[in-house]
């Protein structure tokens, strides 16, 4: 075999930047992975010769489409929709749909790239994809949301399928939106099939799918703490976000004996020194999900809490931190503050919530730090189990699924140890997750030749 000219990491990243102008989130995600993969493949000629990393960092396809809908006043509105199918080397494309005004092609490409490694880590046969729209669901009526979802699916349906690409929810897309999209898919294709996950229990959904990402992030955290002979009992936790992932992470922390001090949304964070217990978490779930309220109203219901407008919660001293809102919400200085305040472990519920500088700070401090592709994989793992249940036309019991989720998170933790153990008691979970996820996808790609 011809020995390829190995490019070094800076040259590789120059190429990525050049080919993806104005796509900073995508470039950031590739850089974070490439830093570890370059080291891993330096003596593995085949990965170089076959340009495996370059190929994973070039989506199989990016579909972009117009989504027209009518608002309640009869105005015609136009949004852009996308589906990024990054890589299907180990299974059908799989990844969520995000509706948020900040959605761009760059954001979805970064998410689809990350998803490829995350899905590989679960051990289930799922490739990586992601989709969404710059549609802002905030302030829209239920009828407007329904019309938008139907219009979005009217284009998307031709690109997806139970064995092709299986989307799920993400920011701004919960059970209600999945219902509207599934209804439209079924109407157009006349096909009742497991084409989306996160479905309602009455129509093909899986138990614990809603809870799985947040619960999984806490199971992963518990696995990390166990390597130091510790657990969550009595630990204080700072959590950002107040959506699906954040509230279920909070719930599991409380169940395991921890004390949750904060939650947040895009308006700021609340700090409750008494701890956010199950009753308060239920209040937040109802308030944010069903009443579509703001987190700042928490202090009216629980006056001992304080609201900090326009701020993130990372300055509140804690034992463990779980960023569960969005990308790049925890910056280098936040990471330094957390460490200075004694934070021992960080488990990411969101995707890429820590910026590159923050990642470097956590790594240099050698704290227990789990990147989202490992710690938030519980959601897609249970989505994978939903796909299996749909194929078999059966439903597993809650206890079975809870155990499977725990086992999958423990398995991901083990994979991280396999490639991330740096000796002297330090585990580099970023490196472990990147290499374990890469290797699985890369080896499948080698088997397929140049395609
Ligand atoms: P939700 O829509 O349920 O909640 C998102 C939360 O994050 C809300 O509290 C929202 O506040 C907040 N948020 C969104 N954007 C910003 C911002 N720019 N600044 C501050 N806060 C913000 O989404 P999920 O809980 O499902 O997703 C959260 C994260 O977890 C995302 O990164 C997602 O990709 C990731 N994830 C989700 C999975 C799932 O199963 N749902 C699976 C794996 C990862 P506001 O109400 O003000 O918008």
Tab-separated table of C-alpha atoms and ligand atoms in Angstrom:
chain	number	residue	atom	x	y	z
A	1	UNK	CA	0.000	0.000	0.000
A	2	UNK	CA	1.218	3.459	-0.821
A	3	UNK	CA	2.229	5.414	2.227
A	4	UNK	CA	0.159	8.581	2.261
A	5	UNK	CA	1.601	11.973	3.003
A	6	UNK	CA	0.543	12.435	6.587
A	7	UNK	CA	-0.673	15.935	7.204
A	8	UNK	CA	-0.245	17.263	10.718
A	9	UNK	CA	-3.128	18.465	12.891
A	10	UNK	CA	-2.801	22.209	12.097
A	11	UNK	CA	-2.730	21.476	8.343
A	12	UNK	CA	-5.719	19.163	8.641
A	13	UNK	CA	-7.654	21.822	10.580
A	14	UNK	CA	-6.700	24.516	8.043
A	15	UNK	CA	-8.362	22.343	5.401
A	16	UNK	CA	-11.474	21.843	7.546
A	17	UNK	CA	-11.725	25.610	8.078
A	18	UNK	CA	-11.250	26.342	4.381
A	19	UNK	CA	-13.878	23.837	3.288
A	20	UNK	CA	-16.393	25.000	5.909
A	21	UNK	CA	-16.272	28.797	5.933
A	22	UNK	CA	-18.517	30.554	8.465
A	23	UNK	CA	-19.165	27.279	10.287
A	24	UNK	CA	-17.397	27.839	13.634
A	25	UNK	CA	-19.373	25.278	15.646
A	26	UNK	CA	-18.622	22.532	13.135
A	27	UNK	CA	-14.925	23.434	12.999
A	28	UNK	CA	-14.804	23.464	16.828
A	29	UNK	CA	-16.354	19.984	17.064
A	30	UNK	CA	-13.948	18.556	14.480
A	31	UNK	CA	-10.964	20.157	16.237
A	32	UNK	CA	-11.935	18.639	19.588
A	33	UNK	CA	-12.094	15.170	18.088
A	34	UNK	CA	-9.081	15.562	15.783
A	35	UNK	CA	-6.807	16.514	18.704
A	36	UNK	CA	-7.211	13.010	20.130
A	37	UNK	CA	-7.556	11.064	16.906
A	38	UNK	CA	-4.325	12.379	15.398
A	39	UNK	CA	-2.410	11.013	18.360
A	40	UNK	CA	-4.234	7.677	18.172
A	41	UNK	CA	-3.682	7.104	14.450
A	42	UNK	CA	-0.112	8.337	14.210
A	43	UNK	CA	1.170	4.760	13.904
A	44	UNK	CA	-1.908	3.390	12.093
A	45	UNK	CA	-1.186	3.839	8.424
A	46	UNK	CA	-4.449	2.419	7.128
A	47	UNK	CA	-6.568	5.103	8.795
A	48	UNK	CA	-4.344	7.733	7.178
A	49	UNK	CA	-4.221	6.114	3.762
A	50	UNK	CA	-7.986	5.717	3.707
A	51	UNK	CA	-8.506	9.320	4.901
A	52	UNK	CA	-10.949	8.064	7.519
A	53	UNK	CA	-11.134	11.166	9.725
A	54	UNK	CA	-11.429	13.457	6.717
A	55	UNK	CA	-14.307	11.311	5.445
A	56	UNK	CA	-16.139	11.279	8.802
A	57	UNK	CA	-15.751	15.072	8.898
A	58	UNK	CA	-17.464	15.396	5.508
A	59	UNK	CA	-21.211	14.641	5.919
A	60	UNK	CA	-22.624	12.001	3.573
A	61	UNK	CA	-25.128	14.695	2.617
A	62	UNK	CA	-26.710	17.902	3.848
A	63	UNK	CA	-30.283	18.446	2.710
A	64	UNK	CA	-31.591	21.979	2.996
A	65	UNK	CA	-35.175	22.927	2.213
A	66	UNK	CA	-37.777	25.672	2.403
A	67	UNK	CA	-40.532	25.345	5.010
A	68	UNK	CA	-43.570	27.565	4.351
A	69	UNK	CA	-46.430	27.841	6.791
A	70	UNK	CA	-49.238	30.239	7.646
A	71	UNK	CA	-49.442	31.931	11.039
A	72	UNK	CA	-52.711	32.540	12.872
A	73	UNK	CA	-53.097	35.932	11.213
A	74	UNK	CA	-52.899	34.420	7.739
A	75	UNK	CA	-49.352	35.670	7.073
A	76	UNK	CA	-47.131	33.430	4.985
A	77	UNK	CA	-43.942	32.592	6.896
A	78	UNK	CA	-40.799	31.045	5.433
A	79	UNK	CA	-38.197	29.094	7.410
A	80	UNK	CA	-35.246	26.955	6.436
A	81	UNK	CA	-35.092	23.266	7.319
A	82	UNK	CA	-32.147	20.860	7.192
A	83	UNK	CA	-31.259	17.235	7.633
A	84	UNK	CA	-27.574	16.441	7.983
A	85	UNK	CA	-26.814	12.765	7.342
A	86	UNK	CA	-23.284	12.545	8.584
A	87	UNK	CA	-22.333	8.878	8.551
A	88	UNK	CA	-24.195	5.539	8.317
A	89	UNK	CA	-21.248	3.142	8.540
A	90	UNK	CA	-22.693	1.233	11.507
A	91	UNK	CA	-26.446	1.745	11.122
A	92	UNK	CA	-29.207	4.047	9.846
A	93	UNK	CA	-28.632	7.763	10.459
A	94	UNK	CA	-29.987	8.711	13.872
A	95	UNK	CA	-30.178	12.044	15.685
A	96	UNK	CA	-32.603	14.677	16.860
A	97	UNK	CA	-34.463	17.564	15.290
A	98	UNK	CA	-33.929	21.022	16.791
A	99	UNK	CA	-36.273	23.995	16.402
A	100	UNK	CA	-34.539	27.138	17.625
A	101	UNK	CA	-33.716	30.519	16.029
A	102	UNK	CA	-29.989	29.831	16.564
A	103	UNK	CA	-30.081	26.774	14.260
A	104	UNK	CA	-27.726	27.048	11.278
A	105	UNK	CA	-26.105	24.538	8.971
A	106	UNK	CA	-22.950	24.818	11.085
A	107	UNK	CA	-24.785	23.934	14.315
A	108	UNK	CA	-26.487	20.931	12.724
A	109	UNK	CA	-23.265	19.715	11.105
A	110	UNK	CA	-21.479	19.855	14.464
A	111	UNK	CA	-24.334	17.983	16.126
A	112	UNK	CA	-24.454	15.304	13.398
A	113	UNK	CA	-20.664	14.864	13.608
A	114	UNK	CA	-20.783	14.457	17.408
A	115	UNK	CA	-23.764	12.152	17.113
A	116	UNK	CA	-21.752	9.769	14.931
A	117	UNK	CA	-19.290	9.067	17.770
A	118	UNK	CA	-21.948	9.112	20.478
A	119	UNK	CA	-24.111	6.572	18.719
A	120	UNK	CA	-21.110	4.311	18.166
A	121	UNK	CA	-20.326	4.482	21.901
A	122	UNK	CA	-23.771	3.138	22.837
A	123	UNK	CA	-22.867	-0.171	21.204
A	124	UNK	CA	-26.122	-0.053	19.229
A	125	UNK	CA	-26.252	-0.063	15.405
A	126	UNK	CA	-26.913	3.619	14.721
A	127	UNK	CA	-25.183	6.089	12.391
A	128	UNK	CA	-25.070	9.836	13.001
A	129	UNK	CA	-27.440	12.549	11.782
A	130	UNK	CA	-29.170	15.699	12.968
A	131	UNK	CA	-31.788	18.081	11.634
A	132	UNK	CA	-33.855	21.088	12.438
A	133	UNK	CA	-34.979	24.534	11.551
A	134	UNK	CA	-34.433	28.151	12.526
A	135	UNK	CA	-38.131	28.225	13.476
A	136	UNK	CA	-38.714	29.762	16.921
A	137	UNK	CA	-41.471	27.868	18.747
A	138	UNK	CA	-41.587	30.453	21.563
A	139	UNK	CA	-44.801	32.459	21.549
A	140	UNK	CA	-46.393	30.354	18.800
A	141	UNK	CA	-49.885	28.911	19.232
A	142	UNK	CA	-50.433	25.160	19.256
A	143	UNK	CA	-52.057	25.405	15.799
A	144	UNK	CA	-49.037	27.264	14.444
A	145	UNK	CA	-46.683	24.629	15.852
A	146	UNK	CA	-48.800	21.918	14.242
A	147	UNK	CA	-48.816	23.628	10.843
A	148	UNK	CA	-45.083	24.183	10.991
A	149	UNK	CA	-44.363	20.540	11.943
A	150	UNK	CA	-46.584	19.300	9.114
A	151	UNK	CA	-44.900	21.529	6.563
A	152	UNK	CA	-41.444	20.507	7.822
A	153	UNK	CA	-42.323	16.805	7.489
A	154	UNK	CA	-43.863	17.308	4.038
A	155	UNK	CA	-40.328	17.784	2.762
A	156	UNK	CA	-38.385	15.708	5.284
A	157	UNK	CA	-40.372	12.488	4.759
A	158	UNK	CA	-38.641	11.690	1.451
A	159	UNK	CA	-35.203	11.633	3.124
A	160	UNK	CA	-35.968	9.426	6.150
A	161	UNK	CA	-37.198	5.905	6.914
A	162	UNK	CA	-37.011	3.234	9.618
A	163	UNK	CA	-33.921	1.703	7.946
A	164	UNK	CA	-32.600	4.951	6.446
A	165	UNK	CA	-32.687	7.784	8.946
A	166	UNK	CA	-34.633	7.948	12.215
A	167	UNK	CA	-34.931	11.451	13.731
A	168	UNK	CA	-35.906	12.206	17.349
A	169	UNK	CA	-36.502	15.329	19.475
A	170	UNK	CA	-33.994	17.913	20.651
A	171	UNK	CA	-34.234	21.555	21.763
A	172	UNK	CA	-37.732	22.838	20.956
A	173	UNK	CA	-38.940	19.418	19.817
A	174	UNK	CA	-40.683	17.280	22.441
A	175	UNK	CA	-43.475	14.707	22.422
A	176	UNK	CA	-46.027	17.125	20.998
A	177	UNK	CA	-43.913	18.043	17.965
A	178	UNK	CA	-42.905	14.407	17.371
A	179	UNK	CA	-46.638	13.588	17.358
A	180	UNK	CA	-47.424	16.184	14.710
A	181	UNK	CA	-44.484	15.088	12.560
A	182	UNK	CA	-45.278	11.377	12.915
A	183	UNK	CA	-48.917	12.070	12.038
A	184	UNK	CA	-47.893	13.867	8.870
A	185	UNK	CA	-45.373	11.165	7.895
A	186	UNK	CA	-48.038	8.496	8.309
A	187	UNK	CA	-50.544	10.521	6.334
A	188	UNK	CA	-48.177	11.064	3.384
A	189	UNK	CA	-46.677	7.575	3.208
A	190	UNK	CA	-49.560	5.481	4.584
A	191	UNK	CA	-46.895	3.656	6.543
A	192	UNK	CA	-46.963	3.068	10.323
A	193	UNK	CA	-43.299	2.476	10.993
A	194	UNK	CA	-40.609	3.391	13.530
A	195	UNK	CA	-39.445	6.406	11.541
A	196	UNK	CA	-39.176	8.727	14.554
A	197	UNK	CA	-38.294	8.053	18.182
A	198	UNK	CA	-39.583	9.852	21.246
A	199	UNK	CA	-43.100	8.792	20.234
A	200	UNK	CA	-46.045	8.627	22.646
A	201	UNK	CA	-46.477	5.343	24.504
A	202	UNK	CA	-49.796	4.667	22.773
A	203	UNK	CA	-48.272	4.818	19.306
A	204	UNK	CA	-44.924	3.050	19.410
A	205	UNK	CA	-42.946	5.022	21.991
A	206	UNK	CA	-40.672	3.518	24.617
A	207	UNK	CA	-40.885	3.853	28.367
A	208	UNK	CA	-38.122	6.002	29.933
A	209	UNK	CA	-37.182	7.672	26.619
A	210	UNK	CA	-38.154	11.057	28.085
A	211	UNK	CA	-36.041	10.559	31.191
A	212	UNK	CA	-33.139	8.747	29.532
A	213	UNK	CA	-30.743	11.574	28.631
A	214	UNK	CA	-30.837	13.277	32.031
A	215	UNK	CA	-30.838	10.016	33.983
A	216	UNK	CA	-28.032	8.666	31.810
A	217	UNK	CA	-25.868	11.749	32.405
A	218	UNK	CA	-26.194	11.188	36.150
A	219	UNK	CA	-25.482	7.452	35.867
A	220	UNK	CA	-22.332	8.357	33.955
A	221	UNK	CA	-21.418	10.861	36.679
A	222	UNK	CA	-21.946	8.175	39.335
A	223	UNK	CA	-19.652	5.842	37.363
A	224	UNK	CA	-16.959	8.518	37.268
A	225	UNK	CA	-17.253	9.251	41.002
A	226	UNK	CA	-17.057	5.522	41.744
A	227	UNK	CA	-13.531	5.438	40.260
A	228	UNK	CA	-12.584	7.680	43.225
A	229	UNK	CA	-14.590	5.621	45.704
A	230	UNK	CA	-17.279	8.320	45.916
A	231	UNK	CA	-20.984	8.621	45.190
A	232	UNK	CA	-23.605	11.360	44.841
A	233	UNK	CA	-24.998	11.111	48.346
A	234	UNK	CA	-24.756	14.539	50.011
A	235	UNK	CA	-23.110	16.185	46.972
A	236	UNK	CA	-24.233	19.610	45.767
A	237	UNK	CA	-25.007	19.966	42.056
A	238	UNK	CA	-25.201	22.968	39.768
A	239	UNK	CA	-27.320	22.351	36.663
A	240	UNK	CA	-28.019	24.643	33.710
A	241	UNK	CA	-31.149	24.488	31.563
A	242	UNK	CA	-34.681	23.645	32.666
A	243	UNK	CA	-35.849	21.521	29.757
A	244	UNK	CA	-36.047	17.800	29.261
A	245	UNK	CA	-32.405	16.971	30.009
A	246	UNK	CA	-31.925	19.384	32.916
A	247	UNK	CA	-35.073	18.431	34.842
A	248	UNK	CA	-34.446	14.700	34.528
A	249	UNK	CA	-30.792	15.079	35.484
A	250	UNK	CA	-31.992	17.013	38.557
A	251	UNK	CA	-34.501	14.264	39.355
A	252	UNK	CA	-31.874	11.516	39.278
A	253	UNK	CA	-29.424	13.575	41.374
A	254	UNK	CA	-32.138	13.967	44.026
A	255	UNK	CA	-32.975	10.238	43.858
A	256	UNK	CA	-29.319	9.402	44.490
A	257	UNK	CA	-29.148	11.662	47.549
A	258	UNK	CA	-27.635	14.812	46.012
A	259	UNK	CA	-28.780	18.417	46.398
A	260	UNK	CA	-29.557	20.453	43.259
A	261	UNK	CA	-28.867	24.173	43.714
A	262	UNK	CA	-29.594	25.742	40.313
A	263	UNK	CA	-31.542	25.536	37.072
A	264	UNK	CA	-31.600	28.077	34.240
A	265	UNK	CA	-32.989	29.128	30.891
A	266	UNK	CA	-31.967	31.652	28.264
A	267	UNK	CA	-33.150	34.450	30.630
A	268	UNK	CA	-30.821	33.597	33.545
A	269	UNK	CA	-30.516	31.135	36.441
A	270	UNK	CA	-32.258	30.490	39.742
A	271	UNK	CA	-30.327	29.540	42.889
A	272	UNK	CA	-32.254	27.714	45.582
A	273	UNK	CA	-30.053	27.253	48.679
A	274	UNK	CA	-32.639	24.853	50.181
A	275	UNK	CA	-32.204	22.501	47.226
A	276	UNK	CA	-34.542	21.838	44.311
A	277	UNK	CA	-36.364	18.724	45.498
A	278	UNK	CA	-38.754	16.471	43.559
A	279	UNK	CA	-41.797	18.620	44.250
A	280	UNK	CA	-39.974	21.700	42.934
A	281	UNK	CA	-38.689	19.782	39.906
A	282	UNK	CA	-42.272	18.771	39.110
A	283	UNK	CA	-43.269	22.421	39.381
A	284	UNK	CA	-40.510	23.383	36.902
A	285	UNK	CA	-41.524	20.621	34.471
A	286	UNK	CA	-45.138	21.770	34.455
A	287	UNK	CA	-44.218	25.422	34.340
A	288	UNK	CA	-41.673	25.170	31.510
A	289	UNK	CA	-43.168	22.368	29.447
A	290	UNK	CA	-46.919	22.742	29.819
A	291	UNK	CA	-47.296	26.401	30.716
A	292	UNK	CA	-44.301	27.426	28.532
A	293	UNK	CA	-43.231	29.755	31.363
A	294	UNK	CA	-39.857	31.275	32.290
A	295	UNK	CA	-37.526	30.014	35.018
A	296	UNK	CA	-37.459	33.433	36.717
A	297	UNK	CA	-41.035	32.788	37.920
A	298	UNK	CA	-39.604	30.043	40.191
A	299	UNK	CA	-38.737	32.696	42.798
A	300	UNK	CA	-42.396	33.698	43.069
A	301	UNK	CA	-43.308	30.088	43.894
A	302	UNK	CA	-40.234	29.556	46.116
A	303	UNK	CA	-39.252	32.934	47.591
A	304	UNK	CA	-36.040	31.749	49.310
A	305	UNK	CA	-34.551	31.279	45.848
A	306	UNK	CA	-32.920	34.092	43.884
A	307	UNK	CA	-32.986	34.833	40.155
A	308	UNK	CA	-29.867	36.083	38.334
A	309	UNK	CA	-30.866	37.644	35.036
A	310	UNK	CA	-28.673	37.097	31.979
A	311	UNK	CA	-26.188	34.911	33.914
A	312	UNK	CA	-25.092	31.279	33.836
A	313	UNK	CA	-24.880	29.333	37.136
A	314	UNK	CA	-21.197	28.336	37.091
A	315	UNK	CA	-20.204	30.752	39.878
A	316	UNK	CA	-22.285	28.877	42.465
A	317	UNK	CA	-19.943	26.628	44.502
A	318	UNK	CA	-20.730	22.928	44.024
A	319	UNK	CA	-19.305	19.407	44.095
A	320	UNK	CA	-20.575	18.458	40.646
A	321	UNK	CA	-21.809	20.405	37.602
A	322	UNK	CA	-24.112	19.349	34.755
A	323	UNK	CA	-24.418	21.752	31.811
A	324	UNK	CA	-27.748	20.713	30.261
A	325	UNK	CA	-28.895	23.711	28.160
A	326	UNK	CA	-27.006	24.297	24.916
A	327	UNK	CA	-23.647	24.500	23.126
A	328	UNK	CA	-20.871	26.835	24.321
A	329	UNK	CA	-22.637	27.785	27.548
A	330	UNK	CA	-19.618	27.043	29.772
A	331	UNK	CA	-16.517	29.030	28.812
A	332	UNK	CA	-12.879	28.912	29.871
A	333	UNK	CA	-13.360	31.334	32.796
A	334	UNK	CA	-16.428	29.422	33.980
A	335	UNK	CA	-14.356	26.235	34.006
A	336	UNK	CA	-11.653	27.985	36.074
A	337	UNK	CA	-14.297	29.285	38.509
A	338	UNK	CA	-15.832	25.837	38.954
A	339	UNK	CA	-12.432	24.337	39.725
A	340	UNK	CA	-11.460	27.178	42.091
A	341	UNK	CA	-14.746	26.567	43.962
A	342	UNK	CA	-13.929	22.892	44.440
A	343	UNK	CA	-16.015	21.244	41.726
A	344	UNK	CA	-14.850	17.614	41.400
A	345	UNK	CA	-16.790	16.373	38.400
A	346	UNK	CA	-18.580	17.684	35.311
A	347	UNK	CA	-21.011	15.574	33.284
A	348	UNK	CA	-22.358	17.190	30.121
A	349	UNK	CA	-26.070	16.673	29.501
A	350	UNK	CA	-26.059	19.103	26.557
A	351	UNK	CA	-24.050	18.739	23.350
A	352	UNK	CA	-20.709	20.593	23.372
A	353	UNK	CA	-21.749	22.936	26.227
A	354	UNK	CA	-18.099	23.527	27.142
A	355	UNK	CA	-16.068	25.580	24.688
A	356	UNK	CA	-12.631	24.404	23.571
A	357	UNK	CA	-10.841	26.577	26.150
A	358	UNK	CA	-13.047	25.170	28.905
A	359	UNK	CA	-12.295	21.614	27.767
A	360	UNK	CA	-8.573	22.367	27.965
A	361	UNK	CA	-8.994	23.855	31.465
A	362	UNK	CA	-10.825	20.757	32.733
A	363	UNK	CA	-8.252	18.445	31.154
A	364	UNK	CA	-5.325	20.387	32.605
A	365	UNK	CA	-6.918	20.307	36.079
A	366	UNK	CA	-7.424	16.530	35.648
A	367	UNK	CA	-10.896	16.605	37.150
A	368	UNK	CA	-13.556	14.046	36.266
A	369	UNK	CA	-14.918	15.570	33.060
A	370	UNK	CA	-17.296	13.718	30.729
A	371	UNK	CA	-17.982	15.103	27.248
A	372	UNK	CA	-21.602	15.014	26.070
A	373	UNK	CA	-20.923	12.381	23.439
A	374	UNK	CA	-20.324	9.946	26.303
A	375	UNK	CA	-22.454	11.250	29.147
A	376	UNK	CA	-25.608	12.269	27.276
A	377	UNK	CA	-25.775	9.156	25.100
A	378	UNK	CA	-28.534	7.653	27.277
A	379	UNK	CA	-31.232	9.404	25.237
A	380	UNK	CA	-30.167	8.059	21.894
A	381	UNK	CA	-29.491	4.680	23.476
A	382	UNK	CA	-33.119	4.385	24.573
A	383	UNK	CA	-34.116	5.696	21.134
A	384	UNK	CA	-32.150	2.756	19.730
A	385	UNK	CA	-34.115	0.480	22.059
A	386	UNK	CA	-37.323	2.132	20.835
A	387	UNK	CA	-36.286	1.240	17.266
A	388	UNK	CA	-35.747	-2.395	18.299
A	389	UNK	CA	-39.130	-2.509	20.019
A	390	UNK	CA	-40.800	-1.038	16.909
A	391	UNK	CA	-39.117	-3.595	14.641
A	392	UNK	CA	-40.223	-6.420	16.899
A	393	UNK	CA	-43.640	-4.819	17.520
A	394	UNK	CA	-43.310	-5.213	21.276
A	395	UNK	CA	-42.754	-3.073	24.370
A	396	UNK	CA	-40.252	-3.787	27.082
A	397	UNK	CA	-41.105	-3.180	30.738
A	398	UNK	CA	-39.827	-0.155	32.596
A	399	UNK	CA	-37.523	-2.170	34.908
A	400	UNK	CA	-35.952	-3.891	31.894
A	401	UNK	CA	-35.309	-0.566	30.171
A	402	UNK	CA	-33.960	1.083	33.351
A	403	UNK	CA	-31.469	-1.750	33.695
A	404	UNK	CA	-30.515	-1.581	29.994
A	405	UNK	CA	-29.920	2.181	30.299
A	406	UNK	CA	-27.731	1.698	33.379
A	407	UNK	CA	-25.788	-1.081	31.647
A	408	UNK	CA	-25.290	0.988	28.486
A	409	UNK	CA	-23.987	3.980	30.482
A	410	UNK	CA	-21.637	1.669	32.419
A	411	UNK	CA	-20.507	0.199	29.084
A	412	UNK	CA	-19.740	3.646	27.666
A	413	UNK	CA	-17.818	4.470	30.825
A	414	UNK	CA	-15.795	1.283	30.386
A	415	UNK	CA	-15.030	2.144	26.750
A	416	UNK	CA	-13.771	5.556	27.879
A	417	UNK	CA	-11.490	3.890	30.425
A	418	UNK	CA	-10.098	1.591	27.733
A	419	UNK	CA	-8.685	4.497	25.711
A	420	UNK	CA	-8.642	7.339	28.237
A	421	UNK	CA	-6.749	5.948	31.227
A	422	UNK	CA	-3.659	8.150	31.494
A	423	UNK	CA	-2.224	6.429	34.577
A	424	UNK	CA	-1.717	7.971	38.004
A	425	UNK	CA	-5.473	7.873	38.600
A	426	UNK	CA	-6.340	10.304	35.789
A	427	UNK	CA	-8.858	9.359	33.137
A	428	UNK	CA	-9.141	11.587	30.090
A	429	UNK	CA	-12.787	10.889	29.216
A	430	UNK	CA	-12.699	13.171	26.167
A	431	UNK	CA	-9.887	11.192	24.651
A	432	UNK	CA	-11.434	7.885	25.684
A	433	UNK	CA	-14.797	8.734	24.125
A	434	UNK	CA	-13.305	10.166	20.950
A	435	UNK	CA	-11.065	7.189	20.296
A	436	UNK	CA	-13.585	4.476	21.238
A	437	UNK	CA	-16.290	6.090	19.074
A	438	UNK	CA	-13.905	6.746	16.190
A	439	UNK	CA	-12.456	3.253	16.136
A	440	UNK	CA	-15.833	1.569	15.808
A	441	UNK	CA	-16.950	3.770	12.918
A	442	UNK	CA	-13.516	3.786	11.274
A	443	UNK	CA	-13.183	0.002	11.263
A	444	UNK	CA	-16.585	-0.357	9.595
A	445	UNK	CA	-15.557	2.223	6.989
A	446	UNK	CA	-12.341	0.323	6.257
A	447	UNK	CA	-14.422	-2.752	5.494
A	448	UNK	CA	-16.475	-0.862	2.909
A	449	UNK	CA	-13.542	0.419	0.847
A	450	UNK	CA	-13.598	3.845	-0.744
A	451	UNK	CA	-17.298	4.751	-0.835
B	1	LIG	P1	-35.284	21.563	25.779
B	1	LIG	O1	-35.809	22.353	24.650
B	1	LIG	O2	-36.191	20.667	26.533
B	1	LIG	O3	-34.597	22.537	26.855
B	1	LIG	C1	-33.529	23.378	26.504
B	1	LIG	C2	-33.166	24.203	27.715
B	1	LIG	O4	-31.974	24.922	27.430
B	1	LIG	C3	-34.222	25.240	28.065
B	1	LIG	O5	-34.180	25.469	29.438
B	1	LIG	C4	-33.718	26.466	27.287
B	1	LIG	O6	-34.153	27.710	27.806
B	1	LIG	C5	-32.230	26.319	27.479
B	1	LIG	N1	-31.522	27.009	26.390
B	1	LIG	C6	-31.674	26.803	25.054
B	1	LIG	N2	-30.885	27.634	24.368
B	1	LIG	C7	-30.246	28.392	25.293
B	1	LIG	C8	-29.292	29.429	25.218
B	1	LIG	N3	-28.852	29.856	24.036
B	1	LIG	N4	-28.838	29.956	26.380
B	1	LIG	C9	-29.281	29.505	27.572
B	1	LIG	N5	-30.181	28.517	27.715
B	1	LIG	C10	-30.649	27.992	26.578
B	1	LIG	O7	-34.032	20.750	25.190
B	1	LIG	P2	-33.315	19.460	25.769
B	1	LIG	O8	-33.340	19.479	27.246
B	1	LIG	O9	-33.857	18.286	25.052
B	1	LIG	O10	-31.820	19.662	25.229
B	1	LIG	C11	-30.812	20.347	25.976
B	1	LIG	C12	-29.453	19.947	25.462
B	1	LIG	O11	-29.277	18.538	25.572
B	1	LIG	C13	-29.158	20.273	23.996
B	1	LIG	O12	-27.784	20.567	23.841
B	1	LIG	C14	-29.479	18.967	23.300
B	1	LIG	O13	-28.819	18.851	22.048
B	1	LIG	C15	-28.918	17.993	24.311
B	1	LIG	N6	-29.409	16.627	24.198
B	1	LIG	C16	-30.749	16.361	24.293
B	1	LIG	C17	-31.191	15.059	24.198
B	1	LIG	C18	-32.613	14.687	24.443
B	1	LIG	O14	-32.884	13.495	24.555
B	1	LIG	N7	-33.542	15.627	24.556
B	1	LIG	C19	-30.258	13.948	23.904
B	1	LIG	C20	-28.859	14.341	23.941
B	1	LIG	C21	-28.486	15.642	24.039
B	1	LIG	P3	-35.322	28.538	27.077
B	1	LIG	O15	-36.582	27.912	27.578
B	1	LIG	O16	-35.112	29.931	27.535
B	1	LIG	O17	-35.130	28.379	25.600
